[in-house]
PDB file of C-alpha atoms in Angstrom:
ATOM      1  CA  MET A   1      12.100  14.901 -20.566  1.00  0.00           C
ATOM      2  CA  ASP A   2      14.501  11.938 -20.802  1.00  0.00           C
ATOM      3  CA  ARG A   3      14.740  10.963 -17.131  1.00  0.00           C
ATOM      4  CA  ILE A   4      12.413  11.209 -14.154  1.00  0.00           C
ATOM      5  CA  GLU A   5      12.774  10.095 -10.528  1.00  0.00           C
ATOM      6  CA  LEU A   6       9.695   9.181  -8.486  1.00  0.00           C
ATOM      7  CA  ARG A   7       8.761   7.954  -5.024  1.00  0.00           C
ATOM      8  CA  ALA A   8       6.324   5.040  -4.900  1.00  0.00           C
ATOM      9  CA  LEU A   9       4.760   5.304  -1.451  1.00  0.00           C
ATOM     10  CA  GLY A  10       3.649   2.334   0.616  1.00  0.00           C
ATOM     11  CA  LYS A  11       0.208   2.222   2.235  1.00  0.00           C
ATOM     12  CA  ILE A  12      -1.423   0.954   5.373  1.00  0.00           C
ATOM     13  CA  ASN A  13      -5.092   0.222   6.016  1.00  0.00           C
ATOM     14  CA  LEU A  14      -6.440   2.095   9.027  1.00  0.00           C
ATOM     15  CA  GLY A  15      -9.535  -0.045   8.594  1.00  0.00           C
ATOM     16  CA  LEU A  16     -10.400  -3.000   6.373  1.00  0.00           C
ATOM     17  CA  ASP A  17     -13.799  -4.669   6.220  1.00  0.00           C
ATOM     18  CA  VAL A  18     -15.072  -7.258   3.746  1.00  0.00           C
ATOM     19  CA  ILE A  19     -18.740  -6.885   2.828  1.00  0.00           C
ATOM     20  CA  GLY A  20     -19.116 -10.005   0.712  1.00  0.00           C
ATOM     21  CA  LYS A  21     -17.917 -12.019  -2.251  1.00  0.00           C
ATOM     22  CA  ARG A  22     -18.891 -10.967  -5.759  1.00  0.00           C
ATOM     23  CA  ASP A  23     -19.919 -13.152  -8.685  1.00  0.00           C
ATOM     24  CA  ASP A  24     -16.606 -12.336 -10.425  1.00  0.00           C
ATOM     25  CA  GLY A  25     -14.601 -13.815  -7.541  1.00  0.00           C
ATOM     26  CA  TYR A  26     -13.514 -10.471  -6.096  1.00  0.00           C
ATOM     27  CA  HIS A  27     -14.714  -9.149  -2.735  1.00  0.00           C
ATOM     28  CA  ASP A  28     -16.556  -5.937  -1.958  1.00  0.00           C
ATOM     29  CA  VAL A  29     -14.698  -4.046   0.752  1.00  0.00           C
ATOM     30  CA  ARG A  30     -14.796  -0.921   2.847  1.00  0.00           C
ATOM     31  CA  MET A  31     -11.338   0.409   3.688  1.00  0.00           C
ATOM     32  CA  VAL A  32      -9.681   3.515   5.047  1.00  0.00           C
ATOM     33  CA  MET A  33      -6.398   3.834   3.168  1.00  0.00           C
ATOM     34  CA  GLN A  34      -3.358   5.859   4.174  1.00  0.00           C
ATOM     35  CA  THR A  35       0.006   6.356   2.484  1.00  0.00           C
ATOM     36  CA  VAL A  36       3.155   6.475   4.607  1.00  0.00           C
ATOM     37  CA  ASN A  37       6.581   7.942   3.997  1.00  0.00           C
ATOM     38  CA  LEU A  38       8.234   4.605   3.279  1.00  0.00           C
ATOM     39  CA  TYR A  39       8.797   4.390  -0.445  1.00  0.00           C
ATOM     40  CA  ASP A  40      10.421   2.611  -3.345  1.00  0.00           C
ATOM     41  CA  GLN A  41      12.474   4.733  -5.724  1.00  0.00           C
ATOM     42  CA  ILE A  42      11.519   4.531  -9.398  1.00  0.00           C
ATOM     43  CA  ILE A  43      13.736   6.012 -12.112  1.00  0.00           C
ATOM     44  CA  LEU A  44      12.425   6.128 -15.666  1.00  0.00           C
ATOM     45  CA  GLU A  45      14.884   6.651 -18.510  1.00  0.00           C
ATOM     46  CA  ARG A  46      13.812   7.210 -22.081  1.00  0.00           C
ATOM     47  CA  LYS A  47      15.472   5.012 -24.732  1.00  0.00           C
ATOM     48  CA  LYS A  48      15.755   5.454 -28.497  1.00  0.00           C
ATOM     49  CA  GLU A  49      15.451   1.732 -29.109  1.00  0.00           C
ATOM     50  CA  PRO A  50      11.982   0.226 -28.667  1.00  0.00           C
ATOM     51  CA  GLY A  51      10.980  -2.011 -25.801  1.00  0.00           C
ATOM     52  CA  ILE A  52      11.102  -2.106 -22.029  1.00  0.00           C
ATOM     53  CA  SER A  53      14.121  -2.973 -19.900  1.00  0.00           C
ATOM     54  CA  MET A  54      14.156  -3.112 -16.136  1.00  0.00           C
ATOM     55  CA  GLU A  55      16.598  -3.539 -13.249  1.00  0.00           C
ATOM     56  CA  THR A  56      16.095  -3.803  -9.477  1.00  0.00           C
ATOM     57  CA  ASN A  57      18.200  -3.961  -6.332  1.00  0.00           C
ATOM     58  CA  LEU A  58      16.639  -7.318  -5.367  1.00  0.00           C
ATOM     59  CA  SER A  59      17.729 -10.322  -7.408  1.00  0.00           C
ATOM     60  CA  PHE A  60      14.522 -12.284  -6.791  1.00  0.00           C
ATOM     61  CA  LEU A  61      12.187  -9.639  -8.225  1.00  0.00           C
ATOM     62  CA  PRO A  62      10.971 -10.281 -11.794  1.00  0.00           C
ATOM     63  CA  VAL A  63      11.958  -7.760 -14.451  1.00  0.00           C
ATOM     64  CA  ASP A  64       9.510  -8.902 -17.116  1.00  0.00           C
ATOM     65  CA  GLY A  65       5.760  -8.986 -17.731  1.00  0.00           C
ATOM     66  CA  SER A  66       5.093 -10.537 -14.326  1.00  0.00           C
ATOM     67  CA  ASN A  67       6.154  -7.260 -12.687  1.00  0.00           C
ATOM     68  CA  LEU A  68       3.351  -4.694 -12.339  1.00  0.00           C
ATOM     69  CA  ALA A  69       5.680  -1.785 -13.126  1.00  0.00           C
ATOM     70  CA  TYR A  70       6.714  -3.448 -16.373  1.00  0.00           C
ATOM     71  CA  ARG A  71       3.073  -4.171 -17.240  1.00  0.00           C
ATOM     72  CA  ALA A  72       2.142  -0.531 -16.594  1.00  0.00           C
ATOM     73  CA  ALA A  73       4.811   0.625 -19.040  1.00  0.00           C
ATOM     74  CA  ARG A  74       3.718  -1.926 -21.652  1.00  0.00           C
ATOM     75  CA  MET A  75       0.082  -0.770 -21.339  1.00  0.00           C
ATOM     76  CA  LEU A  76       0.907   2.849 -22.201  1.00  0.00           C
ATOM     77  CA  ILE A  77       3.435   1.999 -24.923  1.00  0.00           C
ATOM     78  CA  ASP A  78       0.899  -0.204 -26.673  1.00  0.00           C
ATOM     79  CA  GLU A  79      -2.071   2.127 -26.255  1.00  0.00           C
ATOM     80  CA  PHE A  80      -0.307   5.299 -27.385  1.00  0.00           C
ATOM     81  CA  HIS A  81       2.061   3.672 -29.914  1.00  0.00           C
ATOM     82  CA  ILE A  82       5.013   5.277 -28.169  1.00  0.00           C
ATOM     83  CA  LYS A  83       8.128   5.282 -30.301  1.00  0.00           C
ATOM     84  CA  GLY A  84      11.307   4.301 -28.591  1.00  0.00           C
ATOM     85  CA  GLY A  85      11.365   2.572 -25.235  1.00  0.00           C
ATOM     86  CA  ILE A  86      11.731   2.928 -21.501  1.00  0.00           C
ATOM     87  CA  HIS A  87      14.245   1.698 -18.930  1.00  0.00           C
ATOM     88  CA  ILE A  88      12.886   1.228 -15.403  1.00  0.00           C
ATOM     89  CA  ILE A  89      15.192   1.268 -12.383  1.00  0.00           C
ATOM     90  CA  LEU A  90      13.456   0.056  -9.225  1.00  0.00           C
ATOM     91  CA  HIS A  91      15.047   0.359  -5.799  1.00  0.00           C
ATOM     92  CA  LYS A  92      12.833  -1.532  -3.334  1.00  0.00           C
ATOM     93  CA  ARG A  93      12.439  -0.495   0.292  1.00  0.00           C
ATOM     94  CA  ILE A  94       8.778  -1.339   0.856  1.00  0.00           C
ATOM     95  CA  PRO A  95       8.657  -4.972   2.031  1.00  0.00           C
ATOM     96  CA  VAL A  96       7.648  -7.393  -0.715  1.00  0.00           C
ATOM     97  CA  SER A  97       4.327  -9.284  -0.441  1.00  0.00           C
ATOM     98  CA  ALA A  98       3.620  -7.422   2.772  1.00  0.00           C
ATOM     99  CA  GLY A  99       0.113  -5.957   2.539  1.00  0.00           C
ATOM    100  CA  MET A 100       1.531  -2.493   1.772  1.00  0.00           C
ATOM    101  CA  ALA A 101       0.710  -2.339  -1.968  1.00  0.00           C
ATOM    102  CA  GLY A 102       4.356  -1.989  -2.985  1.00  0.00           C
ATOM    103  CA  GLY A 103       3.820  -3.504  -6.430  1.00  0.00           C
ATOM    104  CA  SER A 104       0.725  -1.391  -7.022  1.00  0.00           C
ATOM    105  CA  ALA A 105       2.610   1.744  -5.941  1.00  0.00           C
ATOM    106  CA  ASN A 106       5.363   0.927  -8.441  1.00  0.00           C
ATOM    107  CA  ALA A 107       2.817   0.529 -11.241  1.00  0.00           C
ATOM    108  CA  ALA A 108       1.120   3.798 -10.254  1.00  0.00           C
ATOM    109  CA  SER A 109       4.440   5.651 -10.377  1.00  0.00           C
ATOM    110  CA  VAL A 110       5.260   4.265 -13.825  1.00  0.00           C
ATOM    111  CA  LEU A 111       1.833   5.332 -15.149  1.00  0.00           C
ATOM    112  CA  TYR A 112       2.237   8.802 -13.634  1.00  0.00           C
ATOM    113  CA  GLY A 113       5.845   9.190 -14.774  1.00  0.00           C
ATOM    114  CA  MET A 114       5.320   8.021 -18.341  1.00  0.00           C
ATOM    115  CA  ASN A 115       2.277  10.280 -18.669  1.00  0.00           C
ATOM    116  CA  ARG A 116       4.560  13.223 -17.887  1.00  0.00           C
ATOM    117  CA  MET A 117       7.601  11.996 -19.808  1.00  0.00           C
ATOM    118  CA  PHE A 118       5.741  11.337 -23.072  1.00  0.00           C
ATOM    119  CA  GLY A 119       3.160  14.128 -22.742  1.00  0.00           C
ATOM    120  CA  LEU A 120       0.199  11.765 -22.964  1.00  0.00           C
ATOM    121  CA  GLY A 121      -2.182  14.285 -21.396  1.00  0.00           C
ATOM    122  CA  LEU A 122      -4.012  11.789 -19.178  1.00  0.00           C
ATOM    123  CA  SER A 123      -5.878  13.151 -16.142  1.00  0.00           C
ATOM    124  CA  PHE A 124      -5.570  11.518 -12.723  1.00  0.00           C
ATOM    125  CA  HIS A 125      -8.974   9.901 -13.292  1.00  0.00           C
ATOM    126  CA  GLN A 126      -7.871   8.515 -16.660  1.00  0.00           C
ATOM    127  CA  LEU A 127      -4.700   7.129 -15.075  1.00  0.00           C
ATOM    128  CA  GLN A 128      -6.820   5.490 -12.380  1.00  0.00           C
ATOM    129  CA  GLU A 129      -9.102   3.912 -15.004  1.00  0.00           C
ATOM    130  CA  ARG A 130      -6.077   2.283 -16.574  1.00  0.00           C
ATOM    131  CA  GLY A 131      -4.524   1.417 -13.234  1.00  0.00           C
ATOM    132  CA  VAL A 132      -7.460  -0.661 -12.005  1.00  0.00           C
ATOM    133  CA  THR A 133      -6.907  -3.097 -14.879  1.00  0.00           C
ATOM    134  CA  LEU A 134      -3.521  -3.854 -13.313  1.00  0.00           C
ATOM    135  CA  GLY A 135      -4.736  -4.180  -9.727  1.00  0.00           C
ATOM    136  CA  ALA A 136      -7.404  -2.963  -7.324  1.00  0.00           C
ATOM    137  CA  ASP A 137      -4.913  -0.892  -5.264  1.00  0.00           C
ATOM    138  CA  VAL A 138      -3.359   0.965  -8.216  1.00  0.00           C
ATOM    139  CA  PRO A 139      -6.023   3.739  -8.446  1.00  0.00           C
ATOM    140  CA  TYR A 140      -5.500   4.516  -4.762  1.00  0.00           C
ATOM    141  CA  CYS A 141      -1.710   4.507  -5.185  1.00  0.00           C
ATOM    142  CA  ILE A 142      -2.168   7.160  -7.879  1.00  0.00           C
ATOM    143  CA  MET A 143      -4.372   9.244  -5.553  1.00  0.00           C
ATOM    144  CA  ARG A 144      -2.397   8.704  -2.285  1.00  0.00           C
ATOM    145  CA  GLY A 145      -3.085  10.397   1.039  1.00  0.00           C
ATOM    146  CA  THR A 146      -6.126   9.486   3.157  1.00  0.00           C
ATOM    147  CA  ALA A 147      -9.090   7.903   1.360  1.00  0.00           C
ATOM    148  CA  PHE A 148     -12.222   5.808   1.859  1.00  0.00           C
ATOM    149  CA  ALA A 149     -12.269   2.876  -0.568  1.00  0.00           C
ATOM    150  CA  GLU A 150     -15.281   0.828  -1.637  1.00  0.00           C
ATOM    151  CA  GLY A 151     -16.103  -1.695  -4.355  1.00  0.00           C
ATOM    152  CA  ILE A 152     -12.996  -3.848  -4.832  1.00  0.00           C
ATOM    153  CA  GLY A 153     -11.006  -0.855  -3.614  1.00  0.00           C
ATOM    154  CA  GLU A 154     -11.278   1.229  -6.759  1.00  0.00           C
ATOM    155  CA  ILE A 155     -14.188   3.494  -5.689  1.00  0.00           C
ATOM    156  CA  LEU A 156     -12.314   6.209  -3.827  1.00  0.00           C
ATOM    157  CA  THR A 157     -13.440   9.165  -1.742  1.00  0.00           C
ATOM    158  CA  PRO A 158     -10.645  11.515  -0.661  1.00  0.00           C
ATOM    159  CA  LEU A 159     -10.713  12.395   3.040  1.00  0.00           C
ATOM    160  CA  ASP A 160      -9.238  15.105   5.214  1.00  0.00           C
ATOM    161  CA  PRO A 161      -5.608  14.270   6.025  1.00  0.00           C
ATOM    162  CA  CYS A 162      -5.073  11.874   8.914  1.00  0.00           C
ATOM    163  CA  PRO A 163      -3.465  13.636  11.894  1.00  0.00           C
ATOM    164  CA  LYS A 164       0.302  13.409  11.725  1.00  0.00           C
ATOM    165  CA  CYS A 165       1.921  10.706  13.815  1.00  0.00           C
ATOM    166  CA  SER A 166       4.809   8.259  13.768  1.00  0.00           C
ATOM    167  CA  VAL A 167       4.217   4.863  12.196  1.00  0.00           C
ATOM    168  CA  LEU A 168       6.118   1.724  13.153  1.00  0.00           C
ATOM    169  CA  LEU A 169       6.142  -0.993  10.491  1.00  0.00           C
ATOM    170  CA  ALA A 170       7.255  -4.558  11.162  1.00  0.00           C
ATOM    171  CA  LYS A 171       7.154  -7.380   8.619  1.00  0.00           C
ATOM    172  CA  PRO A 172       7.773 -10.844  10.043  1.00  0.00           C
ATOM    173  CA  GLY A 173       9.687 -13.376   7.965  1.00  0.00           C
ATOM    174  CA  ILE A 174       6.603 -15.146   6.639  1.00  0.00           C
ATOM    175  CA  SER A 175       4.586 -15.008   3.443  1.00  0.00           C
ATOM    176  CA  VAL A 176       0.809 -14.759   3.375  1.00  0.00           C
ATOM    177  CA  SER A 177      -1.331 -15.770   0.396  1.00  0.00           C
ATOM    178  CA  THR A 178      -3.998 -13.107  -0.189  1.00  0.00           C
ATOM    179  CA  LYS A 179      -6.119 -15.605  -2.107  1.00  0.00           C
ATOM    180  CA  LEU A 180      -5.902 -18.108   0.765  1.00  0.00           C
ATOM    181  CA  VAL A 181      -6.795 -15.486   3.389  1.00  0.00           C
ATOM    182  CA  TYR A 182      -9.913 -14.318   1.541  1.00  0.00           C
ATOM    183  CA  GLY A 183     -10.883 -17.929   0.826  1.00  0.00           C
ATOM    184  CA  ARG A 184     -10.740 -18.859   4.495  1.00  0.00           C
ATOM    185  CA  LEU A 185     -12.637 -15.723   5.469  1.00  0.00           C
ATOM    186  CA  ASP A 186     -15.437 -16.820   3.131  1.00  0.00           C
ATOM    187  CA  SER A 187     -15.733 -20.058   5.096  1.00  0.00           C
ATOM    188  CA  LEU A 188     -16.295 -18.242   8.407  1.00  0.00           C
ATOM    189  CA  THR A 189     -19.908 -17.697   9.453  1.00  0.00           C
ATOM    190  CA  ASP A 190     -19.441 -15.175  12.247  1.00  0.00           C
ATOM    191  CA  TYR A 191     -16.672 -12.696  12.956  1.00  0.00           C
ATOM    192  CA  ALA A 192     -16.169  -9.179  14.262  1.00  0.00           C
ATOM    193  CA  HIS A 193     -16.230  -6.263  11.836  1.00  0.00           C
ATOM    194  CA  PRO A 194     -14.135  -3.112  12.363  1.00  0.00           C
ATOM    195  CA  ASP A 195     -15.708   0.257  13.077  1.00  0.00           C
ATOM    196  CA  ILE A 196     -14.982   1.855   9.710  1.00  0.00           C
ATOM    197  CA  TYR A 197     -17.328   4.788  10.306  1.00  0.00           C
ATOM    198  CA  GLY A 198     -15.746   5.428  13.704  1.00  0.00           C
ATOM    199  CA  ILE A 199     -12.416   5.832  11.899  1.00  0.00           C
ATOM    200  CA  LEU A 200     -14.026   8.257   9.454  1.00  0.00           C
ATOM    201  CA  ASP A 201     -15.420  10.255  12.388  1.00  0.00           C
ATOM    202  CA  GLY A 202     -11.964  10.338  13.986  1.00  0.00           C
ATOM    203  CA  ILE A 203     -10.443  11.688  10.782  1.00  0.00           C
ATOM    204  CA  ARG A 204     -13.184  14.289  10.491  1.00  0.00           C
ATOM    205  CA  GLU A 205     -12.572  15.333  14.124  1.00  0.00           C
ATOM    206  CA  GLN A 206      -8.776  15.153  13.686  1.00  0.00           C
ATOM    207  CA  ASP A 207      -8.586  12.867  16.722  1.00  0.00           C
ATOM    208  CA  ILE A 208      -5.742  10.375  16.287  1.00  0.00           C
ATOM    209  CA  ARG A 209      -6.683   8.550  19.493  1.00  0.00           C
ATOM    210  CA  LYS A 210     -10.209   7.933  18.246  1.00  0.00           C
ATOM    211  CA  ILE A 211      -8.884   6.727  14.908  1.00  0.00           C
ATOM    212  CA  ALA A 212      -6.531   4.307  16.645  1.00  0.00           C
ATOM    213  CA  SER A 213      -9.208   3.005  18.995  1.00  0.00           C
ATOM    214  CA  CYS A 214     -11.515   2.189  16.071  1.00  0.00           C
ATOM    215  CA  MET A 215      -8.910   0.595  13.815  1.00  0.00           C
ATOM    216  CA  GLY A 216      -9.520  -2.976  12.727  1.00  0.00           C
ATOM    217  CA  ASN A 217      -8.840  -5.461   9.971  1.00  0.00           C
ATOM    218  CA  VAL A 218     -11.368  -8.235   9.366  1.00  0.00           C
ATOM    219  CA  LEU A 219      -8.682 -10.391   7.723  1.00  0.00           C
ATOM    220  CA  GLU A 220      -6.964 -10.783  11.088  1.00  0.00           C
ATOM    221  CA  ASN A 221      -9.731 -13.268  11.891  1.00  0.00           C
ATOM    222  CA  VAL A 222      -7.866 -15.623   9.566  1.00  0.00           C
ATOM    223  CA  THR A 223      -4.218 -14.599   9.666  1.00  0.00           C
ATOM    224  CA  VAL A 224      -3.674 -14.259  13.424  1.00  0.00           C
ATOM    225  CA  GLU A 225      -4.822 -17.834  13.992  1.00  0.00           C
ATOM    226  CA  GLU A 226      -2.585 -19.055  11.184  1.00  0.00           C
ATOM    227  CA  TYR A 227       0.409 -16.850  12.084  1.00  0.00           C
ATOM    228  CA  PRO A 228       0.550 -16.078  15.846  1.00  0.00           C
ATOM    229  CA  VAL A 229       3.630 -13.872  15.366  1.00  0.00           C
ATOM    230  CA  ILE A 230       1.303 -11.148  14.020  1.00  0.00           C
ATOM    231  CA  GLU A 231      -0.505 -10.933  17.362  1.00  0.00           C
ATOM    232  CA  LYS A 232       2.818 -11.002  19.245  1.00  0.00           C
ATOM    233  CA  ILE A 233       4.072  -7.987  17.291  1.00  0.00           C
ATOM    234  CA  LYS A 234       0.810  -6.129  17.928  1.00  0.00           C
ATOM    235  CA  GLU A 235       1.120  -6.812  21.666  1.00  0.00           C
ATOM    236  CA  ILE A 236       4.711  -5.515  21.807  1.00  0.00           C
ATOM    237  CA  MET A 237       3.739  -2.342  19.955  1.00  0.00           C
ATOM    238  CA  LYS A 238       0.902  -1.663  22.388  1.00  0.00           C
ATOM    239  CA  GLN A 239       3.098  -2.415  25.409  1.00  0.00           C
ATOM    240  CA  GLU A 240       5.544   0.181  24.088  1.00  0.00           C
ATOM    241  CA  GLY A 241       2.919   2.907  23.804  1.00  0.00           C
ATOM    242  CA  ALA A 242       1.187   2.439  20.451  1.00  0.00           C
ATOM    243  CA  LEU A 243      -2.201   4.130  20.309  1.00  0.00           C
ATOM    244  CA  GLY A 244      -3.291   1.205  18.159  1.00  0.00           C
ATOM    245  CA  ALA A 245      -1.668  -1.656  16.237  1.00  0.00           C
ATOM    246  CA  MET A 246      -3.023  -3.654  13.331  1.00  0.00           C
ATOM    247  CA  MET A 247      -2.110  -5.826  10.374  1.00  0.00           C
ATOM    248  CA  SER A 248      -2.112  -4.004   7.024  1.00  0.00           C
ATOM    249  CA  GLY A 249      -4.005  -5.514   4.107  1.00  0.00           C
ATOM    250  CA  SER A 250      -3.781  -9.304   3.973  1.00  0.00           C
ATOM    251  CA  GLY A 251      -0.528  -9.100   5.898  1.00  0.00           C
ATOM    252  CA  PRO A 252       1.820  -9.974   7.265  1.00  0.00           C
ATOM    253  CA  THR A 253       3.087  -6.428   7.966  1.00  0.00           C
ATOM    254  CA  VAL A 254       1.950  -5.011  11.316  1.00  0.00           C
ATOM    255  CA  PHE A 255       1.899  -1.275  11.999  1.00  0.00           C
ATOM    256  CA  GLY A 256       1.515   0.805  15.120  1.00  0.00           C
ATOM    257  CA  LEU A 257       0.588   4.492  15.463  1.00  0.00           C
ATOM    258  CA  TYR A 258       2.565   6.582  17.967  1.00  0.00           C
ATOM    259  CA  GLU A 259       2.286  10.154  19.126  1.00  0.00           C
ATOM    260  CA  GLU A 260       6.005  10.210  19.979  1.00  0.00           C
ATOM    261  CA  ARG A 261       8.713   9.051  17.579  1.00  0.00           C
ATOM    262  CA  ASP A 262      10.986   7.996  20.451  1.00  0.00           C
ATOM    263  CA  ALA A 263       8.349   5.516  21.637  1.00  0.00           C
ATOM    264  CA  ALA A 264       8.095   4.073  18.130  1.00  0.00           C
ATOM    265  CA  LYS A 265      11.876   3.689  18.002  1.00  0.00           C
ATOM    266  CA  ALA A 266      11.898   1.932  21.385  1.00  0.00           C
ATOM    267  CA  ALA A 267       9.258  -0.507  20.171  1.00  0.00           C
ATOM    268  CA  ALA A 268      11.217  -1.084  16.971  1.00  0.00           C
ATOM    269  CA  ASP A 269      14.332  -1.938  18.982  1.00  0.00           C
ATOM    270  CA  ARG A 270      12.423  -4.411  21.131  1.00  0.00           C
ATOM    271  CA  ILE A 271      10.877  -6.143  18.098  1.00  0.00           C
ATOM    272  CA  LYS A 272      14.338  -6.420  16.548  1.00  0.00           C
ATOM    273  CA  ASP A 273      15.855  -7.778  19.781  1.00  0.00           C
ATOM    274  CA  LEU A 274      13.139 -10.439  19.965  1.00  0.00           C
ATOM    275  CA  LYS A 275      13.685 -11.264  16.271  1.00  0.00           C
ATOM    276  CA  LEU A 276       9.946 -11.105  15.599  1.00  0.00           C
ATOM    277  CA  ALA A 277      10.281  -9.262  12.289  1.00  0.00           C
ATOM    278  CA  ARG A 278      12.702  -9.326   9.399  1.00  0.00           C
ATOM    279  CA  GLN A 279      12.105  -5.723   8.311  1.00  0.00           C
ATOM    280  CA  VAL A 280      11.359  -2.906  10.779  1.00  0.00           C
ATOM    281  CA  TYR A 281      10.929   0.778   9.915  1.00  0.00           C
ATOM    282  CA  VAL A 282       9.894   3.931  11.754  1.00  0.00           C
ATOM    283  CA  THR A 283       8.252   6.400   9.391  1.00  0.00           C
ATOM    284  CA  SER A 284       5.307   8.821   9.358  1.00  0.00           C
ATOM    285  CA  ILE A 285       1.904   9.539   7.842  1.00  0.00           C
ATOM    286  CA  HIS A 286       2.071  11.037   4.347  1.00  0.00           C
ATOM    287  CA  HIS A 287      -0.163  13.958   3.421  1.00  0.00           C
ATOM    288  CA  ALA A 288      -0.979  14.040  -0.302  1.00  0.00           C
ATOM    289  CA  ARG A 289      -1.305  17.159  -2.391  1.00  0.00           C
ATOM    290  CA  ARG A 290      -4.773  16.984  -3.893  1.00  0.00           C
ATOM    291  CA  LYS A 291      -5.206  17.881  -7.564  1.00  0.00           C
TER     292      LYS A 291
END
């Protein structure tokens, strides 16, 4: 196999709660993770000459060791003494630094693709063990679908698929520092926690309305105050028929769940007209094929 094309799927958090800060500086979390059908395209091409080369459609993205996809390739080349090299072509569609794990999804796809291309024989679990050294979201991005995440996000329990629905994604033209958000959350003494187990019940009952009503992201306690546009986008989505709307991850992307795609498109048009977001997409829930 000399060439392989892959889809690196973005994710949203149907629920995100922070349990506490660990001695190593990370935070223990409880999250309900869900992949969506918005993806980056990854093409891997085998080279005779050693080393890693990389190209992207966005000029500001790094194409060296500061890119997670590049680091994933380097990890496997070094560990398995792979002869020859790899060329990575990355076409980005997932918003960058958006709380959708785009970089982690790219790394997961490179691990998965190189495992196949070079016949390394690694199981999904073994890929996840390597992925977590690159980032807490990488093991989930290898698993995909609907999952309950604990620990720093690497302890994963696969769940029944979330009921199908349309998903509206809107990323405002701001950048949010994940480190800053978690740091400010640590300074808060009292804040509301989302109903994570209510979401799990809704998934078990296949009740999208219950899932939406229980959705919540504890990090909004910090980001909404700092960036009011996030709350404005949520309000527009709900006014236009969203069952629920929430920030994904540490933000700033906001998503809304809709039973009808036309309603999601109408909300997308309104958000664009009001110039509240720089990138707006209507997509859907992704159902993973479990191994």
